[in-house]
Amino acid sequence: MTRRIFRPIPLALLAGAILGTPSVHAAPAAERVLAHTAAQVITRNYVRLASATSRLAERLADLQETPNAEDVIAARAAWREARAYWETGEAHLFGPVDIDGHDPAMDSWPLDRRELGQLMAGSASLDARGVAGLDGDVKGFHAIEFLLWHQPVAEGRESAERAAERLAEQPRQRELLAALGVDLDDHATAMAASWRGSDGHARQLAGAGTPASRLYPAVRGALQELAEGMDGIADELAAAKLGEPLASGRLDGVESPYARNTRADMQHNVEGIRNLWLGSLDGVDSGLGLRALAVGKGVDVAAVDRALLVANGRLAAIGETDGGNARLAFAEAVVSGDAAQQARIQAAVDAVRGLQERLVAALDEE
C-alpha cells in the first residue's frame, strides 16, 4: 500500500557500551545484528517473494492458455503466497522498494477500476512492455487480484468455475493477467537483486558506520531505519488499515477486498515486525534480531513478545461470530454494524497500538 502514515520516533539503538551491560550473556554487537538482519531476514524475504511472484507469473501464463477452474484455483493460491511475503516486507519498506519505485508499481491502492476497464475494452497492446508503462493503480497485486476474483465482498463470491468461464469469454483479460504477472515478477526480481551482490543494499546496511557503506555513515542511522520501519507499519495498521474503516464504516481504504485477504494482509504485517524483532523468518529467536539488542539494555523483551502474540490473536478474531459457526471477511465485519464485530476490530486497534508502544519503549535509548 503506497500511502504511509509515518510518525518519527526517538529511537537510538547504539552499538557497544551504549547498549548497557547485560546481566547474563553479552549482547551481540549492533554490527552483527545489522549484517544478520540484512542477509537473513530482509534479503531472504525478498528472495522468497521473487520466487513466489515467478510461480504466480507461471500460473497466470497457464491460465491464459487454459482457462479452467483448476488453473484459476492454482493462480489464486499463488497470488496469496506472493501476497503474504509482500505484506511481511511492509515492515522494512526502505531502500530499493522505495527508491526504485517498486512499492507503487506493485501495491498501489485503491485500484482504478474505470481505467482498468477501459484498458480491457480497448485495443492497445497488453504485453509486458505495455504494462510496464502503466500507472501503479491499474497493475500490481490488486489488478491481478481483481481479475482473478472480480467481485468485492459486497457483490458476493465468484467461484473458480465462474471465473474460468468469464476468463474463457474474455481473452483480453487473460492476456492482461499474464502481462501483469510478468511485470509484478520483474519488480520483485529486481528488488531481490538490488539487495544481493557485492554492492547490494544488504551490504550497505551491514556495513553501516564503515567506508563500505555510502548510505549509512553511522550504525545508529541503520538501526533507526529498521526501527522506524517497524513503527511505521504498526502505525499504518492501527490508524489506516483498522482505524479508518472502523470509524467511518467505509471500505474505500480496505485492501485485498476481492480475494477477501484483508485480515491475512494485516496478520502478515505483524509477522514482518516479528521477523525483524527476532531476526528470523520462522518465529524462532535467532539471538541476532533487534530483540537481542533490547535484551542487552535490560529491557523487558517478554512484554514485546506478548504484544506480538496478542496483536496477531486480535486480528485473527476479527470476523468471528459468537456461535463460532460462521466467519465474516474483514469488510463484512466493518459494515455489519454488529457491536461484537466492532468491538473485535477495536480490540485489534488497541492491541496493535500496544505493540507499537512496547516496541518504542524497547528500542528507545532511554
mmCIF file of C-alpha atoms in Angstrom:
data_model
loop_
_atom_site.group_PDB
_atom_site.id
_atom_site.type_symbol
_atom_site.label_atom_id
_atom_site.label_comp_id
_atom_site.label_asym_id
_atom_site.label_seq_id
_atom_site.Cartn_x
_atom_site.Cartn_y
_atom_site.Cartn_z
ATOM 1 C CA MET A 1 0.000 0.000 0.000
ATOM 2 C CA THR A 2 1.693 3.184 -1.104
ATOM 3 C CA ARG A 3 0.071 5.525 1.385
ATOM 4 C CA ARG A 4 2.116 5.774 4.568
ATOM 5 C CA ILE A 5 1.187 7.227 7.928
ATOM 6 C CA PHE A 6 4.571 7.755 9.479
ATOM 7 C CA ARG A 7 5.447 9.006 12.926
ATOM 8 C CA PRO A 8 9.169 9.522 13.610
ATOM 9 C CA ILE A 9 10.232 8.196 16.964
ATOM 10 C CA PRO A 10 13.336 8.997 19.030
ATOM 11 C CA LEU A 11 14.928 5.606 18.633
ATOM 12 C CA ALA A 12 18.607 5.312 19.441
ATOM 13 C CA LEU A 13 19.831 1.748 19.349
ATOM 14 C CA LEU A 14 23.562 2.074 19.708
ATOM 15 C CA ALA A 15 26.483 -0.305 19.483
ATOM 16 C CA GLY A 16 28.985 -1.230 22.116
ATOM 17 C CA ALA A 17 28.941 0.178 25.605
ATOM 18 C CA ILE A 18 25.936 2.424 24.986
ATOM 19 C CA LEU A 19 23.761 -0.665 24.885
ATOM 20 C CA GLY A 20 24.479 -1.274 28.520
ATOM 21 C CA THR A 21 25.871 -4.300 30.305
ATOM 22 C CA PRO A 22 23.630 -7.392 30.217
ATOM 23 C CA SER A 23 23.169 -9.374 33.394
ATOM 24 C CA VAL A 24 23.975 -12.834 31.982
ATOM 25 C CA HIS A 25 25.193 -13.009 28.402
ATOM 26 C CA ALA A 26 26.821 -10.332 26.325
ATOM 27 C CA ALA A 27 24.560 -8.773 23.719
ATOM 28 C CA PRO A 28 25.695 -9.167 20.130
ATOM 29 C CA ALA A 29 27.368 -6.155 18.580
ATOM 30 C CA ALA A 30 24.943 -3.996 16.670
ATOM 31 C CA GLU A 31 27.030 -4.556 13.544
ATOM 32 C CA ARG A 32 26.348 -8.310 13.765
ATOM 33 C CA VAL A 33 22.630 -7.656 14.144
ATOM 34 C CA LEU A 34 22.628 -5.422 11.086
ATOM 35 C CA ALA A 35 24.564 -7.934 8.988
ATOM 36 C CA HIS A 36 22.314 -10.804 10.052
ATOM 37 C CA THR A 37 19.088 -8.837 9.552
ATOM 38 C CA ALA A 38 20.139 -7.573 6.131
ATOM 39 C CA ALA A 39 21.090 -11.022 4.822
ATOM 40 C CA GLN A 40 18.920 -13.491 6.716
ATOM 41 C CA VAL A 41 15.708 -11.522 7.157
ATOM 42 C CA ILE A 42 15.241 -8.768 4.588
ATOM 43 C CA THR A 43 17.135 -10.229 1.634
ATOM 44 C CA ARG A 44 15.752 -13.725 2.234
ATOM 45 C CA ASN A 45 12.241 -12.310 2.378
ATOM 46 C CA TYR A 46 12.700 -10.533 -0.951
ATOM 47 C CA VAL A 47 14.204 -13.662 -2.499
ATOM 48 C CA ARG A 48 11.240 -15.778 -1.433
ATOM 49 C CA LEU A 49 8.885 -13.030 -2.681
ATOM 50 C CA ALA A 50 10.598 -13.127 -6.077
ATOM 51 C CA SER A 51 10.297 -16.918 -6.177
ATOM 52 C CA ALA A 52 6.610 -16.641 -5.349
ATOM 53 C CA THR A 53 5.918 -13.982 -7.987
ATOM 54 C CA SER A 54 7.692 -16.184 -10.543
ATOM 55 C CA ARG A 55 5.314 -19.025 -9.666
ATOM 56 C CA LEU A 56 2.382 -16.619 -9.895
ATOM 57 C CA ALA A 57 3.515 -15.446 -13.343
ATOM 58 C CA GLU A 58 3.706 -19.083 -14.466
ATOM 59 C CA ARG A 59 0.214 -19.827 -13.161
ATOM 60 C CA LEU A 60 -1.183 -16.757 -14.925
ATOM 61 C CA ALA A 61 0.500 -17.833 -18.162
ATOM 62 C CA ASP A 62 -1.115 -21.265 -17.735
ATOM 63 C CA LEU A 63 -4.458 -19.582 -17.160
ATOM 64 C CA GLN A 64 -4.067 -17.604 -20.374
ATOM 65 C CA GLU A 65 -3.656 -20.842 -22.286
ATOM 66 C CA THR A 66 -6.187 -22.993 -20.442
ATOM 67 C CA PRO A 67 -8.852 -21.000 -18.598
ATOM 68 C CA ASN A 68 -10.283 -23.750 -16.414
ATOM 69 C CA ALA A 69 -11.257 -23.894 -12.752
ATOM 70 C CA GLU A 70 -8.123 -25.815 -11.752
ATOM 71 C CA ASP A 71 -5.882 -23.121 -13.214
ATOM 72 C CA VAL A 72 -7.924 -20.392 -11.523
ATOM 73 C CA ILE A 73 -7.517 -22.143 -8.162
ATOM 74 C CA ALA A 74 -3.759 -22.544 -8.722
ATOM 75 C CA ALA A 75 -3.369 -18.888 -9.706
ATOM 76 C CA ARG A 76 -5.356 -17.706 -6.703
ATOM 77 C CA ALA A 77 -3.199 -19.797 -4.361
ATOM 78 C CA ALA A 78 -0.040 -18.423 -5.963
ATOM 79 C CA TRP A 79 -1.331 -14.865 -5.507
ATOM 80 C CA ARG A 80 -1.963 -15.465 -1.804
ATOM 81 C CA GLU A 81 1.530 -16.890 -1.324
ATOM 82 C CA ALA A 82 3.229 -13.941 -3.001
ATOM 83 C CA ARG A 83 0.956 -11.527 -1.170
ATOM 84 C CA ALA A 84 2.000 -12.962 2.186
ATOM 85 C CA TYR A 85 5.692 -12.313 1.507
ATOM 86 C CA TRP A 86 4.948 -8.808 0.263
ATOM 87 C CA GLU A 87 2.951 -7.936 3.373
ATOM 88 C CA THR A 88 5.629 -9.227 5.748
ATOM 89 C CA GLY A 89 8.034 -6.986 3.844
ATOM 90 C CA GLU A 90 5.979 -3.907 4.693
ATOM 91 C CA ALA A 91 7.902 -3.802 7.974
ATOM 92 C CA HIS A 92 11.018 -2.810 6.021
ATOM 93 C CA LEU A 93 9.774 -0.568 3.212
ATOM 94 C CA PHE A 94 13.010 1.305 2.742
ATOM 95 C CA GLY A 95 15.871 1.105 0.293
ATOM 96 C CA PRO A 96 15.187 -0.134 -3.260
ATOM 97 C CA VAL A 97 11.487 -0.836 -2.668
ATOM 98 C CA ASP A 98 11.073 2.896 -2.106
ATOM 99 C CA ILE A 99 13.959 4.436 -4.060
ATOM 100 C CA ASP A 100 13.368 2.415 -7.231
ATOM 101 C CA GLY A 101 9.582 2.760 -7.203
ATOM 102 C CA HIS A 102 8.731 -0.901 -6.657
ATOM 103 C CA ASP A 103 6.121 -0.187 -3.978
ATOM 104 C CA PRO A 104 3.737 1.908 -6.121
ATOM 105 C CA ALA A 105 4.239 -0.398 -9.111
ATOM 106 C CA MET A 106 3.374 -3.484 -7.073
ATOM 107 C CA ASP A 107 0.923 -2.362 -4.400
ATOM 108 C CA SER A 108 -0.935 0.858 -5.262
ATOM 109 C CA TRP A 109 -4.402 1.118 -3.781
ATOM 110 C CA PRO A 110 -7.173 1.911 -4.472
ATOM 111 C CA LEU A 111 -7.375 0.241 -7.842
ATOM 112 C CA ASP A 112 -8.629 2.441 -10.704
ATOM 113 C CA ARG A 113 -11.320 0.083 -11.955
ATOM 114 C CA ARG A 114 -12.585 2.578 -14.522
ATOM 115 C CA GLU A 115 -9.209 2.929 -16.223
ATOM 116 C CA LEU A 116 -8.652 -0.800 -15.962
ATOM 117 C CA GLY A 117 -11.993 -1.420 -17.651
ATOM 118 C CA GLN A 118 -11.129 0.995 -20.455
ATOM 119 C CA LEU A 119 -7.821 -0.767 -20.918
ATOM 120 C CA MET A 120 -9.511 -4.135 -21.295
ATOM 121 C CA ALA A 121 -12.148 -2.732 -23.617
ATOM 122 C CA GLY A 122 -9.591 -1.044 -25.872
ATOM 123 C CA SER A 123 -7.188 -2.321 -28.462
ATOM 124 C CA ALA A 124 -3.845 -1.205 -27.038
ATOM 125 C CA SER A 125 -1.168 -3.840 -26.652
ATOM 126 C CA LEU A 126 -1.361 -5.727 -23.376
ATOM 127 C CA ASP A 127 2.087 -7.268 -23.495
ATOM 128 C CA ALA A 128 4.573 -6.992 -20.640
ATOM 129 C CA ARG A 129 6.282 -3.970 -22.172
ATOM 130 C CA GLY A 130 2.999 -2.088 -22.396
ATOM 131 C CA VAL A 131 2.056 -2.991 -18.838
ATOM 132 C CA ALA A 132 5.435 -1.786 -17.557
ATOM 133 C CA GLY A 133 4.497 1.753 -18.586
ATOM 134 C CA LEU A 134 1.105 1.756 -16.863
ATOM 135 C CA ASP A 135 0.332 3.701 -13.714
ATOM 136 C CA GLY A 136 0.517 1.732 -10.483
ATOM 137 C CA ASP A 137 -3.231 1.930 -9.844
ATOM 138 C CA VAL A 138 -4.005 -0.328 -12.810
ATOM 139 C CA LYS A 139 -1.395 -3.008 -12.207
ATOM 140 C CA GLY A 140 0.368 -4.902 -9.451
ATOM 141 C CA PHE A 141 -1.130 -7.156 -6.820
ATOM 142 C CA HIS A 142 -4.552 -5.548 -6.810
ATOM 143 C CA ALA A 143 -5.138 -5.545 -10.569
ATOM 144 C CA ILE A 144 -4.254 -9.245 -10.616
ATOM 145 C CA GLU A 145 -6.492 -9.808 -7.601
ATOM 146 C CA PHE A 146 -9.423 -8.081 -9.305
ATOM 147 C CA LEU A 147 -9.079 -10.133 -12.466
ATOM 148 C CA LEU A 148 -8.779 -13.402 -10.529
ATOM 149 C CA TRP A 149 -11.656 -12.823 -8.086
ATOM 150 C CA HIS A 150 -13.501 -9.957 -9.795
ATOM 151 C CA GLN A 151 -16.064 -9.169 -7.101
ATOM 152 C CA PRO A 152 -15.636 -7.355 -3.790
ATOM 153 C CA VAL A 153 -17.296 -8.696 -0.673
ATOM 154 C CA ALA A 154 -20.499 -6.697 -1.123
ATOM 155 C CA GLU A 155 -21.151 -8.280 -4.529
ATOM 156 C CA GLY A 156 -20.801 -11.901 -3.428
ATOM 157 C CA ARG A 157 -18.201 -14.507 -4.238
ATOM 158 C CA GLU A 158 -17.228 -15.599 -7.722
ATOM 159 C CA SER A 159 -16.473 -19.319 -7.839
ATOM 160 C CA ALA A 160 -13.422 -20.695 -9.619
ATOM 161 C CA GLU A 161 -15.757 -22.258 -12.165
ATOM 162 C CA ARG A 162 -17.478 -18.952 -12.912
ATOM 163 C CA ALA A 163 -14.126 -17.137 -13.040
ATOM 164 C CA ALA A 164 -12.872 -19.684 -15.568
ATOM 165 C CA GLU A 165 -15.979 -19.127 -17.708
ATOM 166 C CA ARG A 166 -15.518 -15.344 -17.561
ATOM 167 C CA LEU A 167 -11.858 -15.573 -18.497
ATOM 168 C CA ALA A 168 -12.601 -18.028 -21.311
ATOM 169 C CA GLU A 169 -15.021 -15.456 -22.719
ATOM 170 C CA GLN A 170 -12.579 -12.549 -22.272
ATOM 171 C CA PRO A 171 -9.214 -13.240 -23.941
ATOM 172 C CA ARG A 172 -8.012 -9.687 -23.226
ATOM 173 C CA GLN A 173 -8.493 -10.286 -19.517
ATOM 174 C CA ARG A 174 -6.327 -13.388 -19.778
ATOM 175 C CA GLU A 175 -3.746 -11.543 -21.845
ATOM 176 C CA LEU A 176 -3.627 -8.709 -19.328
ATOM 177 C CA LEU A 177 -3.370 -11.118 -16.394
ATOM 178 C CA ALA A 178 -0.363 -12.830 -17.946
ATOM 179 C CA ALA A 179 1.354 -9.487 -18.646
ATOM 180 C CA LEU A 180 0.583 -8.228 -15.139
ATOM 181 C CA GLY A 181 2.176 -11.360 -13.715
ATOM 182 C CA VAL A 182 5.364 -10.785 -15.701
ATOM 183 C CA ASP A 183 5.517 -7.127 -14.621
ATOM 184 C CA LEU A 184 4.993 -7.957 -10.957
ATOM 185 C CA ASP A 185 7.684 -10.616 -11.134
ATOM 186 C CA ASP A 186 10.073 -8.238 -12.882
ATOM 187 C CA HIS A 187 9.754 -5.781 -9.994
ATOM 188 C CA ALA A 188 10.115 -8.451 -7.315
ATOM 189 C CA THR A 189 13.140 -9.970 -9.061
ATOM 190 C CA ALA A 190 14.796 -6.573 -9.474
ATOM 191 C CA MET A 191 14.163 -5.775 -5.829
ATOM 192 C CA ALA A 192 15.720 -9.034 -4.642
ATOM 193 C CA ALA A 193 18.719 -8.455 -6.905
ATOM 194 C CA SER A 194 19.184 -4.952 -5.545
ATOM 195 C CA TRP A 195 19.636 -6.367 -2.042
ATOM 196 C CA ARG A 196 22.104 -9.024 -3.153
ATOM 197 C CA GLY A 197 25.561 -8.789 -4.651
ATOM 198 C CA SER A 198 28.806 -7.121 -3.691
ATOM 199 C CA ASP A 199 27.267 -3.637 -3.757
ATOM 200 C CA GLY A 200 23.705 -4.555 -2.857
ATOM 201 C CA HIS A 201 21.626 -2.829 -0.232
ATOM 202 C CA ALA A 202 22.270 -5.652 2.224
ATOM 203 C CA ARG A 203 25.976 -4.842 2.110
ATOM 204 C CA GLN A 204 25.193 -1.170 2.591
ATOM 205 C CA LEU A 205 23.107 -1.897 5.673
ATOM 206 C CA ALA A 206 25.555 -4.433 7.073
ATOM 207 C CA GLY A 207 28.491 -2.062 6.547
ATOM 208 C CA ALA A 208 26.889 0.864 8.337
ATOM 209 C CA GLY A 209 29.429 3.072 10.030
ATOM 210 C CA THR A 210 32.282 1.967 7.768
ATOM 211 C CA PRO A 211 33.647 3.314 4.462
ATOM 212 C CA ALA A 212 31.995 0.327 2.749
ATOM 213 C CA SER A 213 28.586 1.911 3.250
ATOM 214 C CA ARG A 214 27.848 5.114 1.375
ATOM 215 C CA LEU A 215 24.229 5.110 2.557
ATOM 216 C CA TYR A 216 24.682 4.622 6.287
ATOM 217 C CA PRO A 217 27.557 6.663 7.719
ATOM 218 C CA ALA A 218 26.626 5.555 11.245
ATOM 219 C CA VAL A 219 25.355 2.336 12.827
ATOM 220 C CA ARG A 220 22.778 4.352 14.678
ATOM 221 C CA GLY A 221 21.168 5.524 11.438
ATOM 222 C CA ALA A 222 20.890 1.988 10.081
ATOM 223 C CA LEU A 223 19.275 0.748 13.264
ATOM 224 C CA GLN A 224 16.962 3.744 13.209
ATOM 225 C CA GLU A 225 15.845 2.744 9.718
ATOM 226 C CA LEU A 226 14.880 -0.725 10.918
ATOM 227 C CA ALA A 227 13.069 0.557 13.979
ATOM 228 C CA GLU A 228 11.189 3.200 12.052
ATOM 229 C CA GLY A 229 10.094 0.594 9.516
ATOM 230 C CA MET A 230 8.520 -1.448 12.301
ATOM 231 C CA ASP A 231 6.922 1.605 13.858
ATOM 232 C CA GLY A 232 5.655 2.843 10.501
ATOM 233 C CA ILE A 233 3.761 -0.308 9.600
ATOM 234 C CA ALA A 234 2.354 -0.644 13.127
ATOM 235 C CA ASP A 235 1.089 2.928 12.912
ATOM 236 C CA GLU A 236 -0.425 2.384 9.464
ATOM 237 C CA LEU A 237 -2.036 -0.836 10.585
ATOM 238 C CA ALA A 238 -3.670 0.743 13.635
ATOM 239 C CA ALA A 239 -4.619 4.084 12.091
ATOM 240 C CA ALA A 240 -5.380 3.370 8.435
ATOM 241 C CA LYS A 241 -5.955 -0.310 7.855
ATOM 242 C CA LEU A 242 -8.038 -0.842 11.003
ATOM 243 C CA GLY A 243 -8.924 2.537 12.482
ATOM 244 C CA GLU A 244 -10.221 4.393 9.437
ATOM 245 C CA PRO A 245 -12.778 1.799 8.270
ATOM 246 C CA LEU A 246 -13.881 1.239 11.872
ATOM 247 C CA ALA A 247 -14.532 4.949 12.366
ATOM 248 C CA SER A 248 -16.167 5.603 9.003
ATOM 249 C CA GLY A 249 -17.815 2.297 8.181
ATOM 250 C CA ARG A 250 -16.496 2.793 4.647
ATOM 251 C CA LEU A 251 -14.449 0.316 2.666
ATOM 252 C CA ASP A 252 -12.533 2.737 0.425
ATOM 253 C CA GLY A 253 -9.173 2.043 2.055
ATOM 254 C CA VAL A 254 -9.671 -1.655 2.709
ATOM 255 C CA GLU A 255 -7.078 -3.555 0.661
ATOM 256 C CA SER A 256 -7.460 -7.021 -0.866
ATOM 257 C CA PRO A 257 -11.293 -6.967 -0.848
ATOM 258 C CA TYR A 258 -11.698 -9.173 -3.922
ATOM 259 C CA ALA A 259 -9.625 -12.046 -2.527
ATOM 260 C CA ARG A 260 -11.061 -11.453 0.965
ATOM 261 C CA ASN A 261 -7.447 -11.406 2.088
ATOM 262 C CA THR A 262 -7.525 -8.243 4.217
ATOM 263 C CA ARG A 263 -7.222 -9.922 7.585
ATOM 264 C CA ALA A 264 -4.349 -12.111 6.347
ATOM 265 C CA ASP A 265 -2.600 -8.999 4.972
ATOM 266 C CA MET A 266 -2.703 -7.421 8.408
ATOM 267 C CA GLN A 267 -1.525 -10.536 10.202
ATOM 268 C CA HIS A 268 1.422 -10.718 7.831
ATOM 269 C CA ASN A 269 2.238 -7.098 8.678
ATOM 270 C CA VAL A 270 2.591 -8.180 12.308
ATOM 271 C CA GLU A 271 4.652 -11.158 11.188
ATOM 272 C CA GLY A 272 7.020 -8.754 9.428
ATOM 273 C CA ILE A 273 7.531 -6.844 12.665
ATOM 274 C CA ARG A 274 8.170 -10.135 14.440
ATOM 275 C CA ASN A 275 10.756 -11.115 11.834
ATOM 276 C CA LEU A 276 12.865 -8.026 12.483
ATOM 277 C CA TRP A 277 12.379 -8.337 16.240
ATOM 278 C CA LEU A 278 13.528 -11.979 16.349
ATOM 279 C CA GLY A 279 15.949 -11.834 13.427
ATOM 280 C CA SER A 280 14.348 -14.780 11.618
ATOM 281 C CA LEU A 281 11.574 -15.711 9.224
ATOM 282 C CA ASP A 282 10.322 -18.720 11.171
ATOM 283 C CA GLY A 283 9.261 -17.253 14.510
ATOM 284 C CA VAL A 284 12.326 -18.544 16.358
ATOM 285 C CA ASP A 285 14.562 -16.068 18.147
ATOM 286 C CA SER A 286 17.893 -16.092 16.302
ATOM 287 C CA GLY A 287 19.651 -14.095 19.002
ATOM 288 C CA LEU A 288 20.655 -11.645 16.286
ATOM 289 C CA GLY A 289 17.492 -9.576 15.895
ATOM 290 C CA LEU A 290 16.565 -6.249 17.453
ATOM 291 C CA ARG A 291 15.290 -8.222 20.434
ATOM 292 C CA ALA A 292 18.875 -9.206 21.256
ATOM 293 C CA LEU A 293 19.928 -5.568 21.422
ATOM 294 C CA ALA A 294 16.988 -4.768 23.677
ATOM 295 C CA VAL A 295 17.963 -7.652 25.977
ATOM 296 C CA GLY A 296 21.404 -6.102 26.209
ATOM 297 C CA LYS A 297 19.849 -2.943 27.599
ATOM 298 C CA GLY A 298 17.869 -4.816 30.246
ATOM 299 C CA VAL A 299 14.542 -4.194 28.506
ATOM 300 C CA ASP A 300 11.534 -6.365 29.333
ATOM 301 C CA VAL A 301 11.509 -8.062 25.943
ATOM 302 C CA ALA A 302 8.854 -10.518 27.087
ATOM 303 C CA ALA A 303 6.382 -7.626 27.012
ATOM 304 C CA VAL A 304 7.032 -7.188 23.288
ATOM 305 C CA ASP A 305 6.832 -10.956 22.735
ATOM 306 C CA ARG A 306 3.418 -11.000 24.407
ATOM 307 C CA ALA A 307 2.251 -7.939 22.491
ATOM 308 C CA LEU A 308 3.100 -9.632 19.183
ATOM 309 C CA LEU A 309 1.024 -12.661 20.134
ATOM 310 C CA VAL A 310 -1.878 -10.537 21.349
ATOM 311 C CA ALA A 311 -1.909 -8.392 18.199
ATOM 312 C CA ASN A 312 -1.943 -11.446 15.976
ATOM 313 C CA GLY A 313 -4.676 -13.054 18.039
ATOM 314 C CA ARG A 314 -6.874 -9.957 17.995
ATOM 315 C CA LEU A 315 -6.512 -9.682 14.225
ATOM 316 C CA ALA A 316 -7.336 -13.358 13.799
ATOM 317 C CA ALA A 317 -10.521 -12.885 15.848
ATOM 318 C CA ILE A 318 -11.993 -10.248 13.534
ATOM 319 C CA GLY A 319 -14.977 -11.670 11.710
ATOM 320 C CA GLU A 320 -15.637 -14.487 14.136
ATOM 321 C CA THR A 321 -19.251 -14.964 15.166
ATOM 322 C CA ASP A 322 -20.393 -15.560 18.702
ATOM 323 C CA GLY A 323 -21.573 -19.050 17.842
ATOM 324 C CA GLY A 324 -18.325 -19.884 16.113
ATOM 325 C CA ASN A 325 -20.188 -21.439 13.194
ATOM 326 C CA ALA A 326 -19.522 -18.756 10.599
ATOM 327 C CA ARG A 327 -16.892 -16.197 9.788
ATOM 328 C CA LEU A 328 -17.112 -12.816 8.122
ATOM 329 C CA ALA A 329 -14.485 -11.280 5.901
ATOM 330 C CA PHE A 330 -12.934 -8.121 7.342
ATOM 331 C CA ALA A 331 -15.027 -5.881 5.096
ATOM 332 C CA GLU A 332 -18.206 -7.705 6.132
ATOM 333 C CA ALA A 333 -17.284 -7.204 9.782
ATOM 334 C CA VAL A 334 -16.740 -3.480 9.165
ATOM 335 C CA VAL A 335 -20.119 -2.861 7.538
ATOM 336 C CA SER A 336 -22.108 -5.308 9.654
ATOM 337 C CA GLY A 337 -22.972 -2.746 12.307
ATOM 338 C CA ASP A 338 -22.781 -5.577 14.812
ATOM 339 C CA ALA A 339 -21.474 -4.424 18.177
ATOM 340 C CA ALA A 340 -19.451 -7.592 18.737
ATOM 341 C CA GLN A 341 -17.708 -7.190 15.374
ATOM 342 C CA GLN A 342 -16.951 -3.532 16.048
ATOM 343 C CA ALA A 343 -15.556 -4.499 19.439
ATOM 344 C CA ARG A 344 -13.268 -7.086 17.850
ATOM 345 C CA ILE A 345 -11.893 -4.539 15.396
ATOM 346 C CA GLN A 346 -11.365 -2.019 18.211
ATOM 347 C CA ALA A 347 -9.596 -4.681 20.240
ATOM 348 C CA ALA A 348 -7.254 -5.235 17.292
ATOM 349 C CA VAL A 349 -6.576 -1.486 17.055
ATOM 350 C CA ASP A 350 -5.767 -1.395 20.768
ATOM 351 C CA ALA A 351 -3.534 -4.463 20.525
ATOM 352 C CA VAL A 352 -1.517 -3.042 17.625
ATOM 353 C CA ARG A 353 -1.163 0.277 19.439
ATOM 354 C CA GLY A 354 0.004 -1.644 22.488
ATOM 355 C CA LEU A 355 2.567 -3.466 20.376
ATOM 356 C CA GLN A 356 3.747 -0.183 18.896
ATOM 357 C CA GLU A 357 4.168 1.402 22.323
ATOM 358 C CA ARG A 358 6.143 -1.553 23.641
ATOM 359 C CA LEU A 359 8.402 -1.547 20.605
ATOM 360 C CA VAL A 360 9.134 2.139 21.055
ATOM 361 C CA ALA A 361 9.918 1.563 24.716
ATOM 362 C CA ALA A 362 12.105 -1.424 23.948
ATOM 363 C CA LEU A 363 14.109 0.289 21.229
ATOM 364 C CA ASP A 364 14.357 3.729 22.786
ATOM 365 C CA GLU A 365 17.719 4.644 24.296
ATOM 366 C CA GLU A 366 16.029 5.894 27.406
#
